[in-house]
PDB file of C-alpha atoms in Angstrom:
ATOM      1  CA  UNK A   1       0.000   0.000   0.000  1.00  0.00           C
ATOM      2  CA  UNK A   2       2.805   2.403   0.827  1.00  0.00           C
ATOM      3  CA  UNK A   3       4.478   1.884  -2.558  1.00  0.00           C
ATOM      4  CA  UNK A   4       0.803   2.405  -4.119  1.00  0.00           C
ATOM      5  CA  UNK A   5       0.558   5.742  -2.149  1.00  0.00           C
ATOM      6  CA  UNK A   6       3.896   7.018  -3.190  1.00  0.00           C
ATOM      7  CA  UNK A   7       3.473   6.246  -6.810  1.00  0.00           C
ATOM      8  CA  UNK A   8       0.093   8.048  -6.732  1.00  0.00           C
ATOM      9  CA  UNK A   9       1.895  11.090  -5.057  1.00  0.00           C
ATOM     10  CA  UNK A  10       4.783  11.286  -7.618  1.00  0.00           C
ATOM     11  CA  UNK A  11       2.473  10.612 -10.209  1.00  0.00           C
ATOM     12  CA  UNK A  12       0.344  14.188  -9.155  1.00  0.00           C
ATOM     13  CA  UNK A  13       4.017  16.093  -8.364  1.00  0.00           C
ATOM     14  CA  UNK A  14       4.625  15.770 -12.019  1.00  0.00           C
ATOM     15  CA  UNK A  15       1.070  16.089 -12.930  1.00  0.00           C
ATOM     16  CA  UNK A  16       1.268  19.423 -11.281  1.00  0.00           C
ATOM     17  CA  UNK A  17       4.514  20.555 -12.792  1.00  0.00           C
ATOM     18  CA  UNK A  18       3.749  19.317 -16.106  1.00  0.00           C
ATOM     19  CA  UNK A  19       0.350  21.487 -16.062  1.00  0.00           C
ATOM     20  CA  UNK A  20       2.385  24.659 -14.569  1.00  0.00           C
ATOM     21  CA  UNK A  21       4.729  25.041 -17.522  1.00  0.00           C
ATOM     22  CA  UNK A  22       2.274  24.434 -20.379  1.00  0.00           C
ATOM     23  CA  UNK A  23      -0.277  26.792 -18.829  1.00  0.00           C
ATOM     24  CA  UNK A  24       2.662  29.489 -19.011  1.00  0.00           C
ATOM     25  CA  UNK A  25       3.446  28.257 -22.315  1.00  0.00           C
ATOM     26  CA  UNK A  26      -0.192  29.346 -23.871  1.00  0.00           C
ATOM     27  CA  UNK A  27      -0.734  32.058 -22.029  1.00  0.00           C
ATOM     28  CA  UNK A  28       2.734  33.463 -22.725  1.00  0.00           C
ATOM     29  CA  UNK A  29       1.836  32.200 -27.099  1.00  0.00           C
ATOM     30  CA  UNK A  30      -2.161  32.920 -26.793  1.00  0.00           C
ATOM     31  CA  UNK A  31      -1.294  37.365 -25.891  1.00  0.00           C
ATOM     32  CA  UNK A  32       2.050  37.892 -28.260  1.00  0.00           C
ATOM     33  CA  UNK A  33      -0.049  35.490 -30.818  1.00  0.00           C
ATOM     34  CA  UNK A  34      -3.492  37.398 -30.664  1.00  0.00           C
ATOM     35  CA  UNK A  35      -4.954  34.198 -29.630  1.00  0.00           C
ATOM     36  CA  UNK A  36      -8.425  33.967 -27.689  1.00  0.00           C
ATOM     37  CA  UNK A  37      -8.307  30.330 -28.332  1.00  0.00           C
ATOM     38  CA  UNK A  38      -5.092  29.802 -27.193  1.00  0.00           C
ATOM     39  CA  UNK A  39      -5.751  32.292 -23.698  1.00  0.00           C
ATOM     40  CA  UNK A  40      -8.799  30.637 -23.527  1.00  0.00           C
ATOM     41  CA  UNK A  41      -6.837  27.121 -23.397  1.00  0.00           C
ATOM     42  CA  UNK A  42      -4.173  28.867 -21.351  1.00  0.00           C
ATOM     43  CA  UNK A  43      -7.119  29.664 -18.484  1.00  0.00           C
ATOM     44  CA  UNK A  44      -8.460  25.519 -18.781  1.00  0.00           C
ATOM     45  CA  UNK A  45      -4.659  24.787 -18.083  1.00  0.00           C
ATOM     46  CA  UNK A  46      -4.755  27.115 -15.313  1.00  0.00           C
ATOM     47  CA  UNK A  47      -7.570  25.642 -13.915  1.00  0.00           C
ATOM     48  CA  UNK A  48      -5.532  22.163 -13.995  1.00  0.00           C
ATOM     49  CA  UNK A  49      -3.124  23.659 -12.015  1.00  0.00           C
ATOM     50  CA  UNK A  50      -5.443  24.243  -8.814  1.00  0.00           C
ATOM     51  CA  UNK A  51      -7.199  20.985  -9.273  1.00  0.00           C
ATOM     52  CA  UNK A  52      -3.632  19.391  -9.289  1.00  0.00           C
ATOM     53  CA  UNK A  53      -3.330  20.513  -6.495  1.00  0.00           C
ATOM     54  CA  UNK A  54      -6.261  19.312  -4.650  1.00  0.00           C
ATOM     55  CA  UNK A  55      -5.188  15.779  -5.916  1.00  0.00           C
ATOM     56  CA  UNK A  56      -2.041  16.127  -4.365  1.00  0.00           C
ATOM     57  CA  UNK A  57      -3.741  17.523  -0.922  1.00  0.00           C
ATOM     58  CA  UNK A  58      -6.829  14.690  -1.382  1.00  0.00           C
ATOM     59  CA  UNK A  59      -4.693  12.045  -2.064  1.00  0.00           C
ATOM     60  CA  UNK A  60      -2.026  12.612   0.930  1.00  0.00           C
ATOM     61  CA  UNK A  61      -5.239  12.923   3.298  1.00  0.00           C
ATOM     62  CA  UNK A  62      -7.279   9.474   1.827  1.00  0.00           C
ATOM     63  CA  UNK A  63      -4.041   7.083   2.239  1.00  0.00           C
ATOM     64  CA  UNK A  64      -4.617   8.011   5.485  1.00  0.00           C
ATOM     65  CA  UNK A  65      -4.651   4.780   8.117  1.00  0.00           C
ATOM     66  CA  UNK A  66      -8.173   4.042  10.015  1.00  0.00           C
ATOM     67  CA  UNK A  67      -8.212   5.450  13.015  1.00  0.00           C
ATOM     68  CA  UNK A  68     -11.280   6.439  16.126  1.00  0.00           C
ATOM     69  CA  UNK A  69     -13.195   8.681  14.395  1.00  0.00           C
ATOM     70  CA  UNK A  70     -12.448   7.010  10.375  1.00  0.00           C
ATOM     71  CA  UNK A  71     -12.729   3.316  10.802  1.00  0.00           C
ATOM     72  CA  UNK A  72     -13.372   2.679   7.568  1.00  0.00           C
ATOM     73  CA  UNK A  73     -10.250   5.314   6.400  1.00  0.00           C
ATOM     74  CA  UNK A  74      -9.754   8.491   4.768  1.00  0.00           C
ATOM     75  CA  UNK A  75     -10.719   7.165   0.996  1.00  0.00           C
ATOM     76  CA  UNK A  76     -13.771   9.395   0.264  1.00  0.00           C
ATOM     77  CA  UNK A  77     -12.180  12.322   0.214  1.00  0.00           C
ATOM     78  CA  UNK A  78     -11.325  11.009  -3.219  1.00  0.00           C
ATOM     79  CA  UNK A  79     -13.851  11.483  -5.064  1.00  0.00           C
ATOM     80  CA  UNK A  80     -15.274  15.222  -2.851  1.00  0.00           C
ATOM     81  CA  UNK A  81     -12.003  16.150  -4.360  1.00  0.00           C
ATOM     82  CA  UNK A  82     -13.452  15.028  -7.713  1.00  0.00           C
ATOM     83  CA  UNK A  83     -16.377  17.228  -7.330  1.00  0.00           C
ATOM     84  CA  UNK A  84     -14.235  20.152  -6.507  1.00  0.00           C
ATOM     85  CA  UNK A  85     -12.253  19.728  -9.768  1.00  0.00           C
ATOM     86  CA  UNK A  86     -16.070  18.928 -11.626  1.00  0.00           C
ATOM     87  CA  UNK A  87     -16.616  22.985  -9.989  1.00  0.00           C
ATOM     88  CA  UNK A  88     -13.464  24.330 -11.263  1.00  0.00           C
ATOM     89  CA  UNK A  89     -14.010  23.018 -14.817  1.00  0.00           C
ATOM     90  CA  UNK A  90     -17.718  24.070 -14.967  1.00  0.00           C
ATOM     91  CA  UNK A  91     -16.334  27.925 -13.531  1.00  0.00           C
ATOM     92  CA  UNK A  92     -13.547  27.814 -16.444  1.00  0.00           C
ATOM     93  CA  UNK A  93     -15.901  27.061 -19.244  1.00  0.00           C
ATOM     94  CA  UNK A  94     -18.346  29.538 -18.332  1.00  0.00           C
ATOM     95  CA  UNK A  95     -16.077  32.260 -18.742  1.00  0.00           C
ATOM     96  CA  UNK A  96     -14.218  31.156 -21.644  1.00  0.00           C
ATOM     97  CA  UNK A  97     -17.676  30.773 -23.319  1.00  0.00           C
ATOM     98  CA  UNK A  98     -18.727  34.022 -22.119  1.00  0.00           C
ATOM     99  CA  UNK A  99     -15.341  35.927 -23.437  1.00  0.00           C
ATOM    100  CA  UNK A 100     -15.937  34.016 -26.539  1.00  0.00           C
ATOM    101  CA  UNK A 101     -19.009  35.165 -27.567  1.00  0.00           C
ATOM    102  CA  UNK A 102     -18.019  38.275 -26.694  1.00  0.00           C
ATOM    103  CA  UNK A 103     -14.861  38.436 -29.139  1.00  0.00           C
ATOM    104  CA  UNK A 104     -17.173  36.475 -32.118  1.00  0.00           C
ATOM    105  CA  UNK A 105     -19.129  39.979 -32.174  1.00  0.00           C
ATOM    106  CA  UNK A 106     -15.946  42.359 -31.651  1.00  0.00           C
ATOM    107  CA  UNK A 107     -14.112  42.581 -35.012  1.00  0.00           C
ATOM    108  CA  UNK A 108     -10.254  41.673 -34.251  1.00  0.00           C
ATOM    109  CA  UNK A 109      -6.934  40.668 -35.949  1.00  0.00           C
ATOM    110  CA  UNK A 110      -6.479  36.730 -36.818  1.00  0.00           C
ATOM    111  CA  UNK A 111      -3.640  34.981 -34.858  1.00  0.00           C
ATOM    112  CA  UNK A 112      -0.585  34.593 -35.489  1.00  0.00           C
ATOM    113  CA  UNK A 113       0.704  31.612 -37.532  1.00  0.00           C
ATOM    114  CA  UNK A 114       3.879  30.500 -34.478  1.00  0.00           C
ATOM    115  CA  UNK A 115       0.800  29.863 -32.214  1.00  0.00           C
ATOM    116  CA  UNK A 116      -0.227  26.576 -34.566  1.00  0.00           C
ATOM    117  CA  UNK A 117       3.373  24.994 -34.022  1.00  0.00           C
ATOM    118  CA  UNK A 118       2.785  25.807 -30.102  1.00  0.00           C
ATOM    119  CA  UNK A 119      -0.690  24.092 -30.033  1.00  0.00           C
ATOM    120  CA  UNK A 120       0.778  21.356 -32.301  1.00  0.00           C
ATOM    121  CA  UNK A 121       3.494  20.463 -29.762  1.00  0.00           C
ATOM    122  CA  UNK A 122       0.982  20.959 -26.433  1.00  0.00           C
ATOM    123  CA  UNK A 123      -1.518  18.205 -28.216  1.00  0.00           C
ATOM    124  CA  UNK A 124       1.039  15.335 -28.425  1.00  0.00           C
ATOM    125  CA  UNK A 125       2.866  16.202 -24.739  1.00  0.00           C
ATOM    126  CA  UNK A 126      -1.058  16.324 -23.430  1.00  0.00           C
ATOM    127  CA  UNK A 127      -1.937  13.294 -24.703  1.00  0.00           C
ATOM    128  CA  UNK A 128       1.271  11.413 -23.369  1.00  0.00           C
ATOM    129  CA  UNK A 129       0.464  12.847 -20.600  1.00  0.00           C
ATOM    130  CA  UNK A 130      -3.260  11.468 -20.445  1.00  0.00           C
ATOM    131  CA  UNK A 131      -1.529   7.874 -21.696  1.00  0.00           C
ATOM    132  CA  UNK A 132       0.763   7.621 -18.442  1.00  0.00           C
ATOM    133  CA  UNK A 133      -1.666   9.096 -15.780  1.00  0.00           C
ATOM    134  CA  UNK A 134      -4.470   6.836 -17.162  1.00  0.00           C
ATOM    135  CA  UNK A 135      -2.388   3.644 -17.000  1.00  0.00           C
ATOM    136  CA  UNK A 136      -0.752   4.620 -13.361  1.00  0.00           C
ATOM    137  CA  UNK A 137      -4.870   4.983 -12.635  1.00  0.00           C
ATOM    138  CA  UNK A 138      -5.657   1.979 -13.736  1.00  0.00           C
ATOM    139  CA  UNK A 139      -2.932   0.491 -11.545  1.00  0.00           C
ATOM    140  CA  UNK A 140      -3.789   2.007  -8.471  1.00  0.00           C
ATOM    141  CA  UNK A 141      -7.162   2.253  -8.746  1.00  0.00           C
ATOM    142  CA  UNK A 142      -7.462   5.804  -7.772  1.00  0.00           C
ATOM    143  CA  UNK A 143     -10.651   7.736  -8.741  1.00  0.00           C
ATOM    144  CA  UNK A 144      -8.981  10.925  -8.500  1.00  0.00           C
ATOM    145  CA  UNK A 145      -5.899  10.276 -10.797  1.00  0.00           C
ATOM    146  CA  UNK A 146      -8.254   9.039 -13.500  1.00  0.00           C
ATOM    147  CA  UNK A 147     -10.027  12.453 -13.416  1.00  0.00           C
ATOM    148  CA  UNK A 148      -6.325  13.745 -13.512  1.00  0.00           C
ATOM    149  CA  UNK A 149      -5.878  11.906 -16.773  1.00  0.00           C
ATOM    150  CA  UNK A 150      -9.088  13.024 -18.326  1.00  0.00           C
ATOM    151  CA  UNK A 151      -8.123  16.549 -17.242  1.00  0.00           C
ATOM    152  CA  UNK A 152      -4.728  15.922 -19.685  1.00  0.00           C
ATOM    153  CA  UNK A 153      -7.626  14.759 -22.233  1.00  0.00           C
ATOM    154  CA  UNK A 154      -9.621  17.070 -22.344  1.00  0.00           C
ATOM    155  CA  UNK A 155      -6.408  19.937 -22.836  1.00  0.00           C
ATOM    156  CA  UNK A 156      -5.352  18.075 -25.675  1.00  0.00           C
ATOM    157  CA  UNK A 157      -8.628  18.068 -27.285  1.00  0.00           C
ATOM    158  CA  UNK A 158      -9.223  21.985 -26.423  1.00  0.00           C
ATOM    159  CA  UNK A 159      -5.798  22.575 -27.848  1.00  0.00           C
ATOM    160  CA  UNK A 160      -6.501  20.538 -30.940  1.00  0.00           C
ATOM    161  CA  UNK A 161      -9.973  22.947 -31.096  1.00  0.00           C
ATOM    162  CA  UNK A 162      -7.778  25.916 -30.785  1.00  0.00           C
ATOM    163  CA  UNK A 163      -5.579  24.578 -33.748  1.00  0.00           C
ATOM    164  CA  UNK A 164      -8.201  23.661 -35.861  1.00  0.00           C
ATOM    165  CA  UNK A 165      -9.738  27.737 -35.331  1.00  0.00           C
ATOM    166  CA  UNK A 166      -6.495  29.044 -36.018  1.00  0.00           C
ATOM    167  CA  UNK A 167      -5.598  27.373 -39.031  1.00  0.00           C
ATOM    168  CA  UNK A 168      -8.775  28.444 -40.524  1.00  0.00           C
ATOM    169  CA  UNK A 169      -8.174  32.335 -39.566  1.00  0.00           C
ATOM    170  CA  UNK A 170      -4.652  31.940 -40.509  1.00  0.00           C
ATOM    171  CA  UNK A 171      -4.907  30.302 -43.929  1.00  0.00           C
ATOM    172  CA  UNK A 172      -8.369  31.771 -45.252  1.00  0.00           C
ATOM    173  CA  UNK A 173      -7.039  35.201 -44.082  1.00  0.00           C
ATOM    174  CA  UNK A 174      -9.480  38.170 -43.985  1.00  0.00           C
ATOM    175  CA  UNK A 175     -13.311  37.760 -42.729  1.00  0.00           C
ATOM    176  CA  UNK A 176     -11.960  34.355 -40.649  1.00  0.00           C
ATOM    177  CA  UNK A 177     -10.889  36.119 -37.622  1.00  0.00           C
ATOM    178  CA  UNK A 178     -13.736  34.953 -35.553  1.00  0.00           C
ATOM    179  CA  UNK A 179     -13.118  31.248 -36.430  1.00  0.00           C
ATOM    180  CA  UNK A 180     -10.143  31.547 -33.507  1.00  0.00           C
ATOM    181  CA  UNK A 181     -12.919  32.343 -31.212  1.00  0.00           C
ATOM    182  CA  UNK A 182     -15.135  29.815 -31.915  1.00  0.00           C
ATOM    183  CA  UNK A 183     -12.960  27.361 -31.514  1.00  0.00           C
ATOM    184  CA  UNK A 184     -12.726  28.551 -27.951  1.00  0.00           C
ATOM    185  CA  UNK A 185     -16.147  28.231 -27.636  1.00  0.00           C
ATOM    186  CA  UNK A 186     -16.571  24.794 -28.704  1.00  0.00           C
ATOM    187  CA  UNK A 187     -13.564  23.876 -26.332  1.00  0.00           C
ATOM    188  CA  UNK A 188     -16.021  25.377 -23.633  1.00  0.00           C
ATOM    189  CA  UNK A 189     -18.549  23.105 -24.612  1.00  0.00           C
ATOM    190  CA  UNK A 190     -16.158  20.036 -24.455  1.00  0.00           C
ATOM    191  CA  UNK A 191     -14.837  20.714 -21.063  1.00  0.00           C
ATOM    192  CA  UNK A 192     -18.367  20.913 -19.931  1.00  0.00           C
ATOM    193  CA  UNK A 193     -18.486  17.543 -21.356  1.00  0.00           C
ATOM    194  CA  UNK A 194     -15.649  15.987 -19.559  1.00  0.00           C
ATOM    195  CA  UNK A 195     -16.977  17.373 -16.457  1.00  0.00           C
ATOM    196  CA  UNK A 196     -19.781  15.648 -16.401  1.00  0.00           C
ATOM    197  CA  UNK A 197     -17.506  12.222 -17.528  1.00  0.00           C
ATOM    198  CA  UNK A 198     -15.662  12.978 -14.011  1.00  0.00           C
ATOM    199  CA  UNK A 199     -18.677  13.450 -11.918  1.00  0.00           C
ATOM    200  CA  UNK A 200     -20.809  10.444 -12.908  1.00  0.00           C
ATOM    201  CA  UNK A 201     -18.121   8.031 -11.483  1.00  0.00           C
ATOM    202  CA  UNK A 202     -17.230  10.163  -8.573  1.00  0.00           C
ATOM    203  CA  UNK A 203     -21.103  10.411  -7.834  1.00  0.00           C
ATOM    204  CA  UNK A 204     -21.479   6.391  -7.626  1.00  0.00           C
ATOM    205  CA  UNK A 205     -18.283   5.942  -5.458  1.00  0.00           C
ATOM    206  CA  UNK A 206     -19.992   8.746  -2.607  1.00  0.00           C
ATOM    207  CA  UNK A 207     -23.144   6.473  -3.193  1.00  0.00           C
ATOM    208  CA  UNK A 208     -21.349   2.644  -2.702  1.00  0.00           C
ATOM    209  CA  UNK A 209     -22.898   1.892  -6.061  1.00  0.00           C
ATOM    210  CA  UNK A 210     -23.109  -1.274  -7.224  1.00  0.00           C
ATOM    211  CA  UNK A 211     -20.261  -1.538 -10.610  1.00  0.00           C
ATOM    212  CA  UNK A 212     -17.239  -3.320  -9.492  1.00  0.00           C
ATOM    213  CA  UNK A 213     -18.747  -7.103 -11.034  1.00  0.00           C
ATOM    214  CA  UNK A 214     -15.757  -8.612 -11.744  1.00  0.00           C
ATOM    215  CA  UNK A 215     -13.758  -7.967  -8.014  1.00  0.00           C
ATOM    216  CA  UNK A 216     -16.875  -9.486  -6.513  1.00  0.00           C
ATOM    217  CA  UNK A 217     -16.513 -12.412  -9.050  1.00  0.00           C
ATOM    218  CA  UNK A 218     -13.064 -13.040  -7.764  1.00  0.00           C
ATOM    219  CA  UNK A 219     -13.926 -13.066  -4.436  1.00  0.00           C
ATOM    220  CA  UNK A 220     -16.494 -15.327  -4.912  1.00  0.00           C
ATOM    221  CA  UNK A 221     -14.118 -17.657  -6.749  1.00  0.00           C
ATOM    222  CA  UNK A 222     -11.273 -17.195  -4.381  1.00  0.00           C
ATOM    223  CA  UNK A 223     -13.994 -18.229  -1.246  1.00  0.00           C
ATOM    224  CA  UNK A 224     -15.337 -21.146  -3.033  1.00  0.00           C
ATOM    225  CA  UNK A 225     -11.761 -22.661  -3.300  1.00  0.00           C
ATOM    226  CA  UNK A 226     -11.386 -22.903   0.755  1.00  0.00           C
ATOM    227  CA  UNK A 227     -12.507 -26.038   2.493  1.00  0.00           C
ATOM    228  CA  UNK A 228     -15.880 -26.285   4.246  1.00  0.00           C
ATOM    229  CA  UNK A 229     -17.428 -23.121   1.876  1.00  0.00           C
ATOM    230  CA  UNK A 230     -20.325 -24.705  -0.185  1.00  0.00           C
ATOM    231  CA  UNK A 231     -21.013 -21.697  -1.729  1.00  0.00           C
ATOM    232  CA  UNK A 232     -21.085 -18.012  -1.753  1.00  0.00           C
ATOM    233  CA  UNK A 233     -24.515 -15.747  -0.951  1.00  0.00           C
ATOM    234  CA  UNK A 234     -24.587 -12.405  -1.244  1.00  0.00           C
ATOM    235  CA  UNK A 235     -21.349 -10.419  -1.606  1.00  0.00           C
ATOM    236  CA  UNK A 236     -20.889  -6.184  -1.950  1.00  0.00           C
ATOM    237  CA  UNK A 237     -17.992  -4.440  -2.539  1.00  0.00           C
ATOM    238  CA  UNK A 238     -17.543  -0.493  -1.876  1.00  0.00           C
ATOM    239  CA  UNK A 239     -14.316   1.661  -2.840  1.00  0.00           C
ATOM    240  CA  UNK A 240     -13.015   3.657  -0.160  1.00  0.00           C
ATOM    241  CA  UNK A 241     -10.312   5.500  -1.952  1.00  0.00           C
ATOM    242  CA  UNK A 242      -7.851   3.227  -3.882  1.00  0.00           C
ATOM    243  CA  UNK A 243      -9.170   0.045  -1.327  1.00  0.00           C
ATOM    244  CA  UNK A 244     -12.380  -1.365  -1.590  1.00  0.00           C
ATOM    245  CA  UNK A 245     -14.288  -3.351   1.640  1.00  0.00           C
ATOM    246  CA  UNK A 246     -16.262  -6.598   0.904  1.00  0.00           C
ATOM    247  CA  UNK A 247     -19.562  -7.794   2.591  1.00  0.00           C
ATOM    248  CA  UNK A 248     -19.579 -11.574   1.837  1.00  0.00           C
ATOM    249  CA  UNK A 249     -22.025 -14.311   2.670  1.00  0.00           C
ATOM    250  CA  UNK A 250     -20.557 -18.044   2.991  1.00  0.00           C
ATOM    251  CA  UNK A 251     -22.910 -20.970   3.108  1.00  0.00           C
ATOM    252  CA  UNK A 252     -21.108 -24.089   5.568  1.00  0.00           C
ATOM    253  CA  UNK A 253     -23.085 -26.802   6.570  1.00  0.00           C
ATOM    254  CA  UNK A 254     -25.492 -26.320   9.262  1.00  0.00           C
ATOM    255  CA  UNK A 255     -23.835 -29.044  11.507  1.00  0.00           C
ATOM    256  CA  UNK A 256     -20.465 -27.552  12.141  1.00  0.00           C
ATOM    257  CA  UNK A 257     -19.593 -25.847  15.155  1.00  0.00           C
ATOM    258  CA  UNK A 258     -19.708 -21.899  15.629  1.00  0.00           C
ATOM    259  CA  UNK A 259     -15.964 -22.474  16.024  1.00  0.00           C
ATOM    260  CA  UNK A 260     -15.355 -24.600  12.782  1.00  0.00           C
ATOM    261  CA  UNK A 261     -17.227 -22.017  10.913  1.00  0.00           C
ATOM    262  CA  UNK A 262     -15.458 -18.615  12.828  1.00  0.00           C
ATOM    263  CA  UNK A 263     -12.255 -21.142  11.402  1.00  0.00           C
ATOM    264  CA  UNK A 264     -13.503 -20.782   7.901  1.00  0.00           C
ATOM    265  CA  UNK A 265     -14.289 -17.827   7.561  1.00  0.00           C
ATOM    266  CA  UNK A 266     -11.196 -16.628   9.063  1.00  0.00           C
ATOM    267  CA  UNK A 267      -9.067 -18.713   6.213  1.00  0.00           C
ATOM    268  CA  UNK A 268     -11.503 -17.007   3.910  1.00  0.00           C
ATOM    269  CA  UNK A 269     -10.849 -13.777   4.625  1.00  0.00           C
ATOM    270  CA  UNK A 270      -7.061 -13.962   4.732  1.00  0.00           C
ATOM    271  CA  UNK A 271      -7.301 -15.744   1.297  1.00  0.00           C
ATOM    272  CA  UNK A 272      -9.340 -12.970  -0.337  1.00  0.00           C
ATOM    273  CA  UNK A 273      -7.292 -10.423   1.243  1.00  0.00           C
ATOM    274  CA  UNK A 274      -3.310 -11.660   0.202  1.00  0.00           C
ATOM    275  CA  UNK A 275      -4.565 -12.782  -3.255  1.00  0.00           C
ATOM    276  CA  UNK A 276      -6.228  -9.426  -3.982  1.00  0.00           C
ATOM    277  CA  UNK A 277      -4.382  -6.453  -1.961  1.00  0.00           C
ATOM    278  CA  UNK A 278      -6.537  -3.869  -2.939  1.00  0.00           C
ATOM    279  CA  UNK A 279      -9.329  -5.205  -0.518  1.00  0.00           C
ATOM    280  CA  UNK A 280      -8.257  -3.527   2.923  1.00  0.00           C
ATOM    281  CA  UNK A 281     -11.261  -5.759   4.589  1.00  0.00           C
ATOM    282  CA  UNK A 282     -13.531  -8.253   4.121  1.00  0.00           C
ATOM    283  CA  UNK A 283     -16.509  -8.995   6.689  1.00  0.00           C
ATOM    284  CA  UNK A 284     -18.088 -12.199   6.538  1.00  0.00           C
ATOM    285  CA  UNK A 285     -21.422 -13.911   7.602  1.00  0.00           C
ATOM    286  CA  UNK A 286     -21.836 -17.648   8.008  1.00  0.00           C
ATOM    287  CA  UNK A 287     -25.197 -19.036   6.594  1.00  0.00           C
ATOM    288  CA  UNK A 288     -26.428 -22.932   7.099  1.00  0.00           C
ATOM    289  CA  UNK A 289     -27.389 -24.765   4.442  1.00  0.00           C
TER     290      UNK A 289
END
C-alpha cells in the first residue's frame, strides 16, 4: 500500500509541474499570438493547475490509516475532491464561453501563424500525458488520478480545437478572424463535457454503487476454493479511496460448530485479502445450508 501511495503522489508532483509550464506556455503564445483560443486554453490549463493541487492535498489525506473517528479510512475524500475539480471546470468554461461570444461579435486581428506549431506540440505532450496518468490509474485504482488523466484529455482536445480555429483564420485570411474564437467556444462546450464524464463516477463511489462485477466475481471464486465453503450468498464491494471493503455471505453446513465455521471464515478472509491487496477488509457472515 505504501508503494501504491507514493506512486500516486509522484504521479500528481509531475502532474502538477507538467500542467504549470504548459499553462505558461499558452498564455505566454495565446497574448504575443493574438490568440483567444489559445488564452482561452491557457485559463483551462490554469484551472488544472489548482485541481492538481487538490489531488495532491486529497490524495495525501485518503491514504490516510483508520483510526477512532475514520474506521473505515480516509478514501472518500477522493472522489469530494473530484467534485471540486467537476466545480473548477464548470467555472472555467463559463467564462471562456462568455469571453468568446463576446470576441465572435468584436471585429479583431487573426492569430498569429507561431501559435499553430505551439498548439501542435501541447496536443502530443497532453496526450502522453493522459496515456501515463491513465495507465498509473488503472494500476492504483485511484478515482482521482483518472479524473487527472481526463483533465490531460480534455487539454489536448481543447488545444486541438484551438488549432483547428487558427488554421482556418490563418490560412483563409481576412473575414476568418472569428473562427479563432469559436474554436474557444466549442472547447467550452467540451470541457463541460468531460466534467460531467468525471462526476458520474465520482457520484457512484460517494453512493457505494453497485459496478465493481468482476472484483466481486473473484472473491467469490477465491472463497469457493477454501474447504468447508459450499457456496457463496450475497457479496458487496464499496471503494473507499484506492481500497475497496467486501460484505460476503458463505454458506457451511449447518452441523459444524460456531468455532469450525469462525475457522472458515477466518481462512476465507485472509485468502481474499493476500490474493487481492486492494481489498483492505472483508466482513463475513456464516449461513447454514
Amino acid at each position: 500500500m505504501e508503494e501504491k501511495r507514493a506512486d500516486v503522489l509522484r504521479t500528481a508532483k509531475k502532474s502538477i509541474l507538467g500542467n504549470t509550464l504548459i499553462a505558461l506556455v499558452k498564455g505566454t503564445a495565446g497574448v504575443f499570438g493574438n490568440s483567444y483560443a489559445l488564452i482561452a486554453d491557457a485559463i483551462e490549463s490554469t484551472t488544472d493547475v489548482f485541481s492538481s493541487l487538490m489531488l495532491l492535498i486529497g490524495l495525501r489525506y485518503s491514504t490516510k490509516p483508520a483510526d477512532d473517528n475514520h474506521p473505515y479510512g480516509h478514501g472518500k475524500i477522493e472522489p469530494l475532491m473530484t467534485f471540486m475539480i467537476v466545480i473548477l471546470l464548470v467555472i472555467s468554461a463559463t467564462v471562456i464561453a462568455v469571453k468568446s461570444i463576446d470576441n465572435i461579435q468584436t471585429p479583431h486581428k487573426a492569430p498569429a501563424p507561431f501559435t499553430l506549431i505551439v498548439l501542435a506540440v501541447i496536443v502530443i505532450v497532453k496526450e502522453v500525458f493522459y496515456r501515463l496518468i491513465s495507465r498509473k490509474s488503472n494500476e492504483t485504482q485511484s478515482s482521482s488520478l483518472k479524473a487527472e488523466a481526463w483533465h490531460h484529455r480534455s487539454d489536448a482536445i481543447t488545444s486541438l480545437a484551438a488549432f483547428i480555429g487558427i488554421g482556418i483564420a490563418v490560412l483563409m485570411g481576412e473575414g476568418y478572424e472569428a473562427a479563432d474564437d469559436w474554436a474557444a467556444l466549442l472547447a467550452s462546450g467540451i470541457i463541460l463535457f468531460n466534467a460531467f464524464l468525471l462526476l458520474r463516477p465520482a457520484l457512484g463511489e460517494i453512493m457505494d454503487e453497485h459496478v465493481h462485477e468482476e472484483l466481486i466475481e473473484e472473491v467469490r471464486i477465491i472463497a469457493s476454493k477454501v474447504e468447508g465453503v459450499q457456496d457463496t450468498e450475497k457479496c458487496y464491494a464499496r471503494k473507499n479511496g484506492m481500497l475497496y471493503h467486501v460484505d460476503l455471505h458463505l454458506i457451511v453446513k449447518g452441523s459444524i460448530t460456531v468455532r469450525h465455521g469462525h475457522e472458515i471464515a477466518h481462512e476465507v478472509k485472509d485468502k481474499v485479502m493476500g490474493q487481492l491487496p486492494e481489498i483492505s477488509d472483508v466482513l463475513i457472515h456464516i449461513e447454514p445450508d
